[in-house]
Amino acid sequence: MPTSVSVIGLGHVGLPLALAFADRGIPTIGVDVDADRLQAVRDGRMPFRELDGDEVMRRVHGAGSLRVSDSTADATESEHIVLTLGTPSLSHIEIDMSQIRGVLDELLPLLRPGHSIILRSTIAPGTTEFVAGYIEKQRGLRAGEEIFVSHVPERIAAHRFFAEIDKLPQIVGGVGAGSGAKAAELFSTFQADITQATPVEAELAKIWTNIYRYATFALPNLLMIDCEQYGANVFQVIEMINRSYPRGGIARPGLTAGTCLRKDFAFSEERSAAPGMLLAVSRVNESVPHFLVQGIKRRLGDLRDRRVAVLGLTFKANSDDLRDSLSAKLVRLLERELATVVQHDSVVPTLDGPLERVVTDADVVICAMNHDEYVTPEALGTIRAYAAADCLLVDPWNAFGAAEVFTRIDELDGAGAAVSDAASVST
């Protein structure tokens, strides 16, 4: 068993990982600059939603196997140092490595032979080799021999860490055989298979997993836009594509976003051999809020002073993660039309009150995210009871089961359609 591990960055990727190591008896140090987050961990509280996270947190807190700190220097007490830092995309279509560079500069004076540096964050091709070269340039420590540098990408779906950590294969891309072996030693703590690769192969496997999903979700969104142009029903077209056809499988439309999917295409696009292809995918997904607003205007006309209720503010169903959600863009576009926008989320507390208050007298109700609470006859019943009699339902997810992106609530059948068969496309 590895002697010790530190995790720098206790966000949605880093904190579950730190808890998982600590829960398996490995002395673990968690480092973060967010004082509120550190205090939550000290108190034994999960600062965000994570399936089974509260239970694991209670065990780890009781065992005292996770110590937290706001000092990067403390991480060097451990044999392994895992970096789970933000790697956003800059506006010029390139990776922003400032957080990684900043932490490396703090670690450099304290690194010693035998340390293992593991990049867990999503990174652009070539980043792992850069980190190894940067350490050698600044400290003279040779990667794979004196110091060990690897990329072991996070591949787990958001908020499903503890359900998947022992099942999904771990890809290990080490700079030199020694680095790969060292990282594999740490991640063999979990039950999943380990695949050794070069650093760039590991980097490409991660970003192209997300690129593939991002492109896959763009297709039904583009089809939804095409169906509006031709007066067709996107849900009927998708059902015909998929029904009893071995080469079907197209997903349903929705607001496709989230930190991973929205930015990771840029890590390939910055040096792409086919410039523009993935930018086009991004433009399709990013255009969905505009498409919805224009569709509302085609049916209602001027939106000035119209009451519009937006339901679901997070980037993924049943998540409390608001980062890079397209709901925020949708709200801004509606506000630019001078609509009176009210918001509700069944997971994240909102200022506008409970569902019945938010939808009261609404001219438009938009299901922006298909949380479980919305995919129920009760939610549709609340809208029927409180919204305007001719309220326009906007539902790209088919959460309400109307099988129409745009439909008047007074045009639904008595049962409100097959809500139980609503879409569940999540990112």
Short mmCIF file of C-alpha atoms in Angstrom, two decimals:
data_model
loop_
_atom_site.label_atom_id
_atom_site.label_comp_id
_atom_site.label_asym_id
_atom_site.label_seq_id
_atom_site.Cartn_x
_atom_site.Cartn_y
_atom_site.Cartn_z
CA MET A 1 0.00 0.00 0.00
CA PRO A 2 1.27 3.52 -0.78
CA THR A 3 2.69 5.22 2.29
CA SER A 4 0.93 8.58 1.88
CA VAL A 5 -0.79 10.88 -0.63
CA SER A 6 -1.67 14.54 -0.93
CA VAL A 7 -4.39 15.94 -3.17
CA ILE A 8 -4.04 19.59 -4.15
CA GLY A 9 -7.43 21.00 -5.10
CA LEU A 10 -10.48 19.78 -3.17
CA GLY A 11 -13.13 20.48 -5.77
CA HIS A 12 -15.57 18.07 -7.38
CA VAL A 13 -12.67 15.89 -8.62
CA GLY A 14 -10.15 16.26 -5.81
CA LEU A 15 -12.23 15.93 -2.65
CA PRO A 16 -13.91 12.61 -3.55
CA LEU A 17 -10.49 11.26 -4.56
CA ALA A 18 -8.92 12.37 -1.29
CA LEU A 19 -11.80 10.80 0.65
CA ALA A 20 -11.44 7.56 -1.30
CA PHE A 21 -7.74 7.28 -0.49
CA ALA A 22 -8.33 8.13 3.16
CA ASP A 23 -11.24 5.69 3.38
CA ARG A 24 -8.87 2.92 2.32
CA GLY A 25 -6.48 3.69 5.15
CA ILE A 26 -3.89 5.77 3.28
CA PRO A 27 -2.75 8.83 5.27
CA THR A 28 -4.06 11.69 3.12
CA ILE A 29 -3.55 15.44 3.07
CA GLY A 30 -6.02 17.65 1.19
CA VAL A 31 -4.87 21.11 0.14
CA ASP A 32 -7.11 23.95 -0.99
CA VAL A 33 -7.27 27.74 -0.79
CA ASP A 34 -11.03 27.87 -0.16
CA ALA A 35 -11.43 28.46 3.58
CA ASP A 36 -15.12 27.53 3.62
CA ARG A 37 -14.41 24.23 1.88
CA LEU A 38 -11.59 23.38 4.25
CA GLN A 39 -13.80 24.14 7.25
CA ALA A 40 -16.57 21.93 5.87
CA VAL A 41 -14.13 19.01 5.60
CA ARG A 42 -12.80 19.67 9.10
CA ASP A 43 -16.39 19.58 10.33
CA GLY A 44 -17.05 16.33 8.47
CA ARG A 45 -19.46 17.89 5.96
CA MET A 46 -19.56 17.47 2.19
CA PRO A 47 -19.48 20.96 0.64
CA PHE A 48 -21.31 19.77 -2.48
CA ARG A 49 -23.52 16.93 -3.64
CA GLU A 50 -21.84 13.59 -4.29
CA LEU A 51 -23.57 10.23 -4.37
CA ASP A 52 -22.62 8.37 -1.14
CA GLY A 53 -20.28 11.23 -0.28
CA ASP A 54 -21.85 12.00 3.10
CA GLU A 55 -21.40 8.41 4.25
CA VAL A 56 -17.74 8.26 3.16
CA MET A 57 -17.09 11.65 4.74
CA ARG A 58 -18.50 10.41 8.07
CA ARG A 59 -16.22 7.36 8.03
CA VAL A 60 -13.12 9.33 7.11
CA HIS A 61 -13.88 12.07 9.62
CA GLY A 62 -14.32 9.48 12.34
CA ALA A 63 -11.08 7.72 11.43
CA GLY A 64 -9.09 10.95 11.19
CA SER A 65 -7.31 9.72 8.06
CA LEU A 66 -7.73 12.97 6.09
CA ARG A 67 -5.96 16.16 7.15
CA VAL A 68 -6.60 19.41 5.30
CA SER A 69 -4.42 22.46 4.83
CA ASP A 70 -4.25 25.71 2.90
CA SER A 71 -0.49 25.35 2.40
CA THR A 72 0.85 23.76 -0.78
CA ALA A 73 4.11 23.10 1.07
CA ASP A 74 2.33 20.59 3.33
CA ALA A 75 1.65 18.39 0.29
CA THR A 76 5.33 17.54 0.02
CA GLU A 77 5.10 15.57 3.26
CA SER A 78 3.49 12.81 1.17
CA GLU A 79 5.06 10.34 -1.21
CA HIS A 80 2.47 11.01 -3.92
CA ILE A 81 1.20 14.50 -4.84
CA VAL A 82 -1.95 14.50 -6.98
CA LEU A 83 -2.93 17.74 -8.74
CA THR A 84 -6.66 18.23 -9.28
CA LEU A 85 -6.57 21.85 -10.36
CA GLY A 86 -8.69 23.92 -12.70
CA THR A 87 -7.55 23.94 -16.32
CA PRO A 88 -9.95 26.28 -18.10
CA SER A 89 -9.73 27.23 -21.74
CA LEU A 90 -8.52 30.72 -22.54
CA SER A 91 -10.47 32.87 -25.00
CA HIS A 92 -7.77 32.28 -27.63
CA ILE A 93 -8.54 28.51 -27.73
CA GLU A 94 -5.72 27.25 -25.57
CA ILE A 95 -5.34 25.63 -22.18
CA ASP A 96 -4.92 27.94 -19.19
CA MET A 97 -2.12 26.33 -17.20
CA SER A 98 -1.77 29.12 -14.65
CA GLN A 99 -3.03 27.05 -11.71
CA ILE A 100 -0.71 24.15 -12.53
CA ARG A 101 2.25 26.47 -13.06
CA GLY A 102 1.50 28.32 -9.83
CA VAL A 103 1.38 25.16 -7.73
CA LEU A 104 4.49 23.74 -9.41
CA ASP A 105 6.40 26.90 -8.55
CA GLU A 106 5.36 26.51 -4.90
CA LEU A 107 6.34 22.84 -4.86
CA LEU A 108 9.69 23.16 -6.66
CA PRO A 109 11.89 24.19 -3.71
CA LEU A 110 10.53 21.30 -1.62
CA LEU A 111 10.51 18.45 -4.14
CA ARG A 112 12.91 15.63 -3.42
CA PRO A 113 13.96 12.41 -5.18
CA GLY A 114 11.22 9.80 -4.91
CA HIS A 115 8.31 12.20 -5.06
CA SER A 116 5.52 11.21 -7.44
CA ILE A 117 3.64 14.05 -9.17
CA ILE A 118 0.34 12.93 -10.70
CA LEU A 119 -1.79 15.16 -12.89
CA ARG A 120 -5.46 14.19 -12.46
CA SER A 121 -6.93 17.29 -14.15
CA THR A 122 -7.92 17.30 -17.79
CA ILE A 123 -4.97 18.70 -19.73
CA ALA A 124 -3.93 19.42 -23.29
CA PRO A 125 -1.64 16.99 -25.14
CA GLY A 126 1.97 17.55 -24.12
CA THR A 127 1.23 18.97 -20.65
CA THR A 128 2.59 15.99 -18.69
CA GLU A 129 5.88 16.11 -20.59
CA PHE A 130 5.98 19.86 -19.99
CA VAL A 131 5.61 19.37 -16.24
CA ALA A 132 8.39 16.77 -16.22
CA GLY A 133 10.64 19.03 -18.29
CA TYR A 134 9.84 22.07 -16.14
CA ILE A 135 10.84 20.24 -12.97
CA GLU A 136 14.04 18.98 -14.57
CA LYS A 137 14.87 22.45 -15.89
CA GLN A 138 14.29 24.16 -12.54
CA ARG A 139 15.56 21.46 -10.17
CA GLY A 140 17.60 19.03 -12.24
CA LEU A 141 15.47 16.05 -11.15
CA ARG A 142 15.16 13.51 -13.99
CA ALA A 143 11.63 12.24 -14.57
CA GLY A 144 11.22 8.49 -14.32
CA GLU A 145 14.44 8.11 -12.36
CA GLU A 146 14.66 10.67 -9.55
CA ILE A 147 11.17 12.10 -9.65
CA PHE A 148 8.06 10.51 -11.10
CA VAL A 149 5.55 12.41 -13.25
CA SER A 150 2.34 10.90 -14.62
CA HIS A 151 -1.09 11.73 -15.95
CA VAL A 152 -3.91 9.60 -14.54
CA PRO A 153 -7.01 11.30 -15.95
CA GLU A 154 -10.29 11.53 -14.10
CA ARG A 155 -12.89 9.62 -16.13
CA ILE A 156 -15.76 9.37 -13.66
CA ALA A 157 -19.11 11.00 -14.37
CA ALA A 158 -19.86 14.02 -12.24
CA HIS A 159 -21.29 13.11 -8.83
CA ARG A 160 -20.82 9.36 -9.39
CA PHE A 161 -17.29 9.03 -8.02
CA PHE A 162 -17.88 6.40 -5.35
CA ALA A 163 -20.10 4.35 -7.65
CA GLU A 164 -17.45 4.21 -10.38
CA ILE A 165 -13.98 4.49 -8.82
CA ASP A 166 -13.57 0.72 -8.45
CA LYS A 167 -15.11 -0.07 -11.85
CA LEU A 168 -13.71 2.27 -14.50
CA PRO A 169 -10.23 1.35 -15.79
CA GLN A 170 -7.50 3.74 -14.72
CA ILE A 171 -5.31 5.03 -17.55
CA VAL A 172 -1.75 5.76 -16.41
CA GLY A 173 0.50 7.81 -18.65
CA GLY A 174 3.91 8.03 -17.04
CA VAL A 175 7.01 9.88 -18.20
CA GLY A 176 9.24 6.83 -18.26
CA ALA A 177 8.47 3.34 -16.98
CA GLY A 178 9.34 4.32 -13.43
CA SER A 179 6.70 7.03 -13.34
CA GLY A 180 4.01 4.74 -14.70
CA ALA A 181 4.82 2.06 -12.14
CA LYS A 182 4.80 4.57 -9.29
CA ALA A 183 1.38 5.99 -10.27
CA ALA A 184 -0.01 2.48 -10.78
CA GLU A 185 1.12 1.60 -7.26
CA LEU A 186 -1.06 4.41 -5.88
CA PHE A 187 -4.13 3.76 -8.02
CA SER A 188 -3.99 0.01 -7.48
CA THR A 189 -5.56 1.00 -4.17
CA PHE A 190 -8.80 0.78 -6.15
CA GLN A 191 -10.15 -2.39 -7.73
CA ALA A 192 -10.32 -1.16 -11.33
CA ASP A 193 -7.95 -2.38 -14.03
CA ILE A 194 -4.94 -0.22 -14.86
CA THR A 195 -3.83 0.46 -18.42
CA GLN A 196 -0.30 1.78 -18.94
CA ALA A 197 0.16 4.29 -21.76
CA THR A 198 2.38 7.14 -22.84
CA PRO A 199 1.51 10.52 -21.34
CA VAL A 200 0.12 11.88 -24.60
CA GLU A 201 -2.00 8.77 -25.14
CA ALA A 202 -3.53 9.25 -21.68
CA GLU A 203 -4.13 12.94 -22.39
CA LEU A 204 -5.79 12.21 -25.73
CA ALA A 205 -7.92 9.40 -24.30
CA LYS A 206 -9.36 11.77 -21.71
CA ILE A 207 -10.09 14.78 -23.86
CA TRP A 208 -11.48 12.71 -26.72
CA THR A 209 -13.83 10.90 -24.38
CA ASN A 210 -15.40 14.26 -23.63
CA ILE A 211 -15.14 15.50 -27.22
CA TYR A 212 -16.98 12.41 -28.42
CA ARG A 213 -19.80 13.00 -25.93
CA TYR A 214 -19.96 16.71 -26.75
CA ALA A 215 -20.20 15.97 -30.48
CA THR A 216 -22.72 13.19 -29.91
CA PHE A 217 -25.03 15.52 -27.98
CA ALA A 218 -24.68 18.21 -30.67
CA LEU A 219 -26.35 15.98 -33.28
CA PRO A 220 -29.81 15.81 -31.66
CA ASN A 221 -29.57 19.51 -30.87
CA LEU A 222 -28.90 20.29 -34.51
CA LEU A 223 -31.73 17.95 -35.49
CA MET A 224 -34.04 19.83 -33.11
CA ILE A 225 -33.14 23.08 -34.86
CA ASP A 226 -33.70 21.50 -38.28
CA CYS A 227 -37.07 20.11 -37.23
CA GLU A 228 -38.21 23.58 -36.15
CA GLN A 229 -37.20 24.91 -39.58
CA TYR A 230 -39.17 22.24 -41.44
CA GLY A 231 -42.15 22.02 -39.08
CA ALA A 232 -41.31 18.49 -37.94
CA ASN A 233 -41.44 16.92 -34.48
CA VAL A 234 -37.92 16.15 -33.29
CA PHE A 235 -39.04 13.49 -30.81
CA GLN A 236 -40.97 11.61 -33.47
CA VAL A 237 -38.02 11.78 -35.87
CA ILE A 238 -35.63 10.47 -33.19
CA GLU A 239 -38.05 7.69 -32.30
CA MET A 240 -38.19 6.62 -35.96
CA ILE A 241 -34.40 6.71 -36.24
CA ASN A 242 -33.95 4.48 -33.20
CA ARG A 243 -36.92 2.10 -33.26
CA SER A 244 -35.88 -1.47 -34.10
CA TYR A 245 -32.97 -0.18 -36.14
CA PRO A 246 -29.51 -1.64 -35.40
CA ARG A 247 -27.67 1.51 -36.47
CA GLY A 248 -29.85 3.97 -34.57
CA GLY A 249 -29.02 5.26 -31.12
CA ILE A 250 -29.26 9.03 -31.46
CA ALA A 251 -29.84 10.76 -28.12
CA ARG A 252 -32.54 13.30 -27.36
CA PRO A 253 -31.81 17.03 -27.35
CA GLY A 254 -31.10 19.22 -24.34
CA LEU A 255 -28.87 21.95 -22.95
CA THR A 256 -25.43 20.35 -23.28
CA ALA A 257 -22.81 22.05 -21.15
CA GLY A 258 -20.72 21.58 -18.04
CA THR A 259 -17.11 22.35 -17.31
CA CYS A 260 -15.69 19.19 -18.88
CA LEU A 261 -17.64 19.10 -22.13
CA ARG A 262 -17.61 22.80 -22.94
CA LYS A 263 -13.88 23.36 -22.61
CA ASP A 264 -12.13 20.10 -23.45
CA PHE A 265 -12.58 20.37 -27.21
CA ALA A 266 -10.34 23.45 -27.08
CA PHE A 267 -7.43 21.32 -25.86
CA SER A 268 -7.48 19.54 -29.21
CA GLU A 269 -8.59 22.54 -31.25
CA GLU A 270 -5.58 24.67 -30.22
CA ARG A 271 -3.35 22.50 -32.47
CA SER A 272 -6.03 20.90 -34.64
CA ALA A 273 -5.38 19.43 -38.06
CA ALA A 274 -9.01 20.23 -38.91
CA PRO A 275 -9.51 23.71 -37.47
CA GLY A 276 -13.12 24.66 -36.99
CA MET A 277 -14.69 21.21 -36.84
CA LEU A 278 -14.99 21.09 -33.07
CA LEU A 279 -15.75 24.80 -32.90
CA ALA A 280 -18.80 24.01 -35.04
CA VAL A 281 -19.86 21.35 -32.52
CA SER A 282 -19.52 23.92 -29.76
CA ARG A 283 -21.55 26.48 -31.70
CA VAL A 284 -24.42 24.01 -32.09
CA ASN A 285 -24.61 23.27 -28.37
CA GLU A 286 -24.08 26.89 -27.41
CA SER A 287 -26.86 27.99 -29.77
CA VAL A 288 -29.61 26.03 -28.00
CA PRO A 289 -30.56 28.84 -25.54
CA HIS A 290 -30.84 31.27 -28.46
CA PHE A 291 -32.90 28.73 -30.41
CA LEU A 292 -35.32 28.38 -27.49
CA VAL A 293 -35.72 32.14 -27.06
CA GLN A 294 -36.35 32.62 -30.78
CA GLY A 295 -38.84 29.76 -30.75
CA ILE A 296 -40.74 31.42 -27.91
CA LYS A 297 -40.79 34.74 -29.78
CA ARG A 298 -42.12 33.09 -32.93
CA ARG A 299 -45.07 31.83 -30.90
CA LEU A 300 -45.69 34.72 -28.50
CA GLY A 301 -44.18 37.75 -30.16
CA ASP A 302 -42.60 40.45 -28.00
CA LEU A 303 -41.42 39.07 -24.65
CA ARG A 304 -41.32 42.44 -22.87
CA ASP A 305 -42.91 42.03 -19.42
CA ARG A 306 -43.84 38.40 -20.15
CA ARG A 307 -43.33 36.22 -17.07
CA VAL A 308 -40.92 33.42 -17.94
CA ALA A 309 -40.14 30.66 -15.42
CA VAL A 310 -36.84 28.84 -15.96
CA LEU A 311 -36.70 25.47 -14.20
CA GLY A 312 -33.30 23.85 -13.60
CA LEU A 313 -30.16 25.95 -13.25
CA THR A 314 -27.39 23.34 -13.01
CA PHE A 315 -25.44 21.81 -15.88
CA LYS A 316 -26.58 18.26 -15.19
CA ALA A 317 -29.68 16.52 -13.92
CA ASN A 318 -29.86 16.06 -10.14
CA SER A 319 -26.54 17.85 -9.65
CA ASP A 320 -25.91 20.96 -7.56
CA ASP A 321 -23.09 22.06 -9.88
CA LEU A 322 -23.83 25.40 -11.56
CA ARG A 323 -20.49 25.69 -13.38
CA ASP A 324 -20.81 26.38 -17.09
CA SER A 325 -24.52 25.68 -17.12
CA LEU A 326 -26.34 26.96 -20.19
CA SER A 327 -29.30 27.92 -18.02
CA ALA A 328 -27.44 31.08 -17.02
CA LYS A 329 -27.01 32.00 -20.69
CA LEU A 330 -30.69 31.30 -21.32
CA VAL A 331 -31.67 33.62 -18.46
CA ARG A 332 -29.43 36.40 -19.78
CA LEU A 333 -30.90 36.11 -23.28
CA LEU A 334 -34.44 36.30 -21.88
CA GLU A 335 -33.55 39.33 -19.80
CA ARG A 336 -32.22 41.03 -22.93
CA GLU A 337 -35.72 40.58 -24.37
CA LEU A 338 -37.03 42.47 -21.29
CA ALA A 339 -38.90 39.41 -20.06
CA THR A 340 -39.61 39.06 -16.35
CA VAL A 341 -37.51 36.00 -15.56
CA VAL A 342 -38.02 33.88 -12.44
CA GLN A 343 -35.98 30.82 -11.62
CA HIS A 344 -36.37 27.53 -9.78
CA ASP A 345 -34.09 24.58 -9.16
CA SER A 346 -35.14 21.49 -7.24
CA VAL A 347 -31.55 20.82 -6.13
CA VAL A 348 -29.99 24.26 -5.63
CA PRO A 349 -31.92 26.72 -3.41
CA THR A 350 -33.06 29.76 -5.37
CA LEU A 351 -34.25 33.18 -4.28
CA ASP A 352 -37.49 33.07 -6.24
CA GLY A 353 -39.20 30.53 -3.98
CA PRO A 354 -40.93 27.16 -4.37
CA LEU A 355 -42.13 25.80 -7.69
CA GLU A 356 -45.74 26.89 -7.29
CA ARG A 357 -44.69 30.48 -6.62
CA VAL A 358 -42.23 30.56 -9.50
CA VAL A 359 -44.71 29.28 -12.09
CA THR A 360 -47.65 31.37 -10.84
CA ASP A 361 -49.11 33.36 -13.78
CA ALA A 362 -46.15 32.34 -15.96
CA ASP A 363 -46.64 32.98 -19.67
CA VAL A 364 -43.76 30.60 -20.39
CA VAL A 365 -42.28 27.71 -18.41
CA ILE A 366 -38.93 26.38 -19.65
CA CYS A 367 -37.52 23.08 -18.44
CA ALA A 368 -33.83 23.93 -18.76
CA MET A 369 -32.61 20.86 -16.84
CA ASN A 370 -34.42 17.56 -16.39
CA HIS A 371 -34.09 17.08 -12.63
CA ASP A 372 -36.07 14.12 -11.31
CA GLU A 373 -38.53 16.45 -9.56
CA TYR A 374 -39.59 17.90 -12.91
CA VAL A 375 -40.03 14.52 -14.59
CA THR A 376 -43.21 13.82 -12.65
CA PRO A 377 -46.97 14.23 -13.12
CA GLU A 378 -46.91 16.31 -9.92
CA ALA A 379 -44.62 18.94 -11.45
CA LEU A 380 -46.81 19.18 -14.54
CA GLY A 381 -49.86 19.37 -12.29
CA THR A 382 -48.32 22.30 -10.40
CA ILE A 383 -47.71 24.13 -13.66
CA ARG A 384 -51.27 23.45 -14.80
CA ALA A 385 -52.66 24.75 -11.51
CA TYR A 386 -50.62 27.94 -11.17
CA ALA A 387 -49.36 29.07 -14.60
CA ALA A 388 -51.38 31.08 -17.08
CA ALA A 389 -54.11 29.04 -18.75
CA ASP A 390 -52.40 29.31 -22.14
CA CYS A 391 -48.84 29.00 -20.79
CA LEU A 392 -46.25 27.95 -23.34
CA LEU A 393 -44.22 24.93 -22.19
CA VAL A 394 -40.68 24.80 -23.56
CA ASP A 395 -39.18 21.39 -22.97
CA PRO A 396 -36.20 20.28 -25.11
CA TRP A 397 -35.66 17.34 -22.72
CA ASN A 398 -39.24 16.07 -23.01
CA ALA A 399 -39.25 16.04 -19.21
CA PHE A 400 -42.99 16.71 -19.14
CA GLY A 401 -43.67 13.97 -21.68
CA ALA A 402 -45.50 16.18 -24.16
CA ALA A 403 -43.16 15.05 -26.96
CA GLU A 404 -43.03 18.65 -28.21
CA VAL A 405 -40.28 21.21 -27.68
CA PHE A 406 -42.89 23.98 -27.71
CA THR A 407 -46.47 23.31 -26.65
CA ARG A 408 -49.35 25.18 -25.03
CA ILE A 409 -50.33 23.71 -21.70
CA ASP A 410 -54.01 23.85 -22.66
CA GLU A 411 -53.25 21.65 -25.68
CA LEU A 412 -51.96 18.73 -23.62
CA ASP A 413 -54.19 15.72 -23.12
CA GLY A 414 -55.77 15.09 -19.73
CA ALA A 415 -52.96 12.91 -18.48
CA GLY A 416 -50.29 15.39 -19.46
CA ALA A 417 -48.62 12.84 -21.73
CA ALA A 418 -46.26 10.05 -20.75
CA VAL A 419 -44.10 11.84 -18.21
CA SER A 420 -42.49 8.59 -17.09
CA ASP A 421 -40.95 8.20 -20.55
CA ALA A 422 -39.24 11.59 -20.42
CA ALA A 423 -35.73 12.01 -21.73
CA SER A 424 -32.77 11.47 -19.47
CA VAL A 425 -29.85 12.75 -21.51
CA SER A 426 -27.38 14.15 -19.00
CA THR A 427 -23.83 15.39 -19.46
#
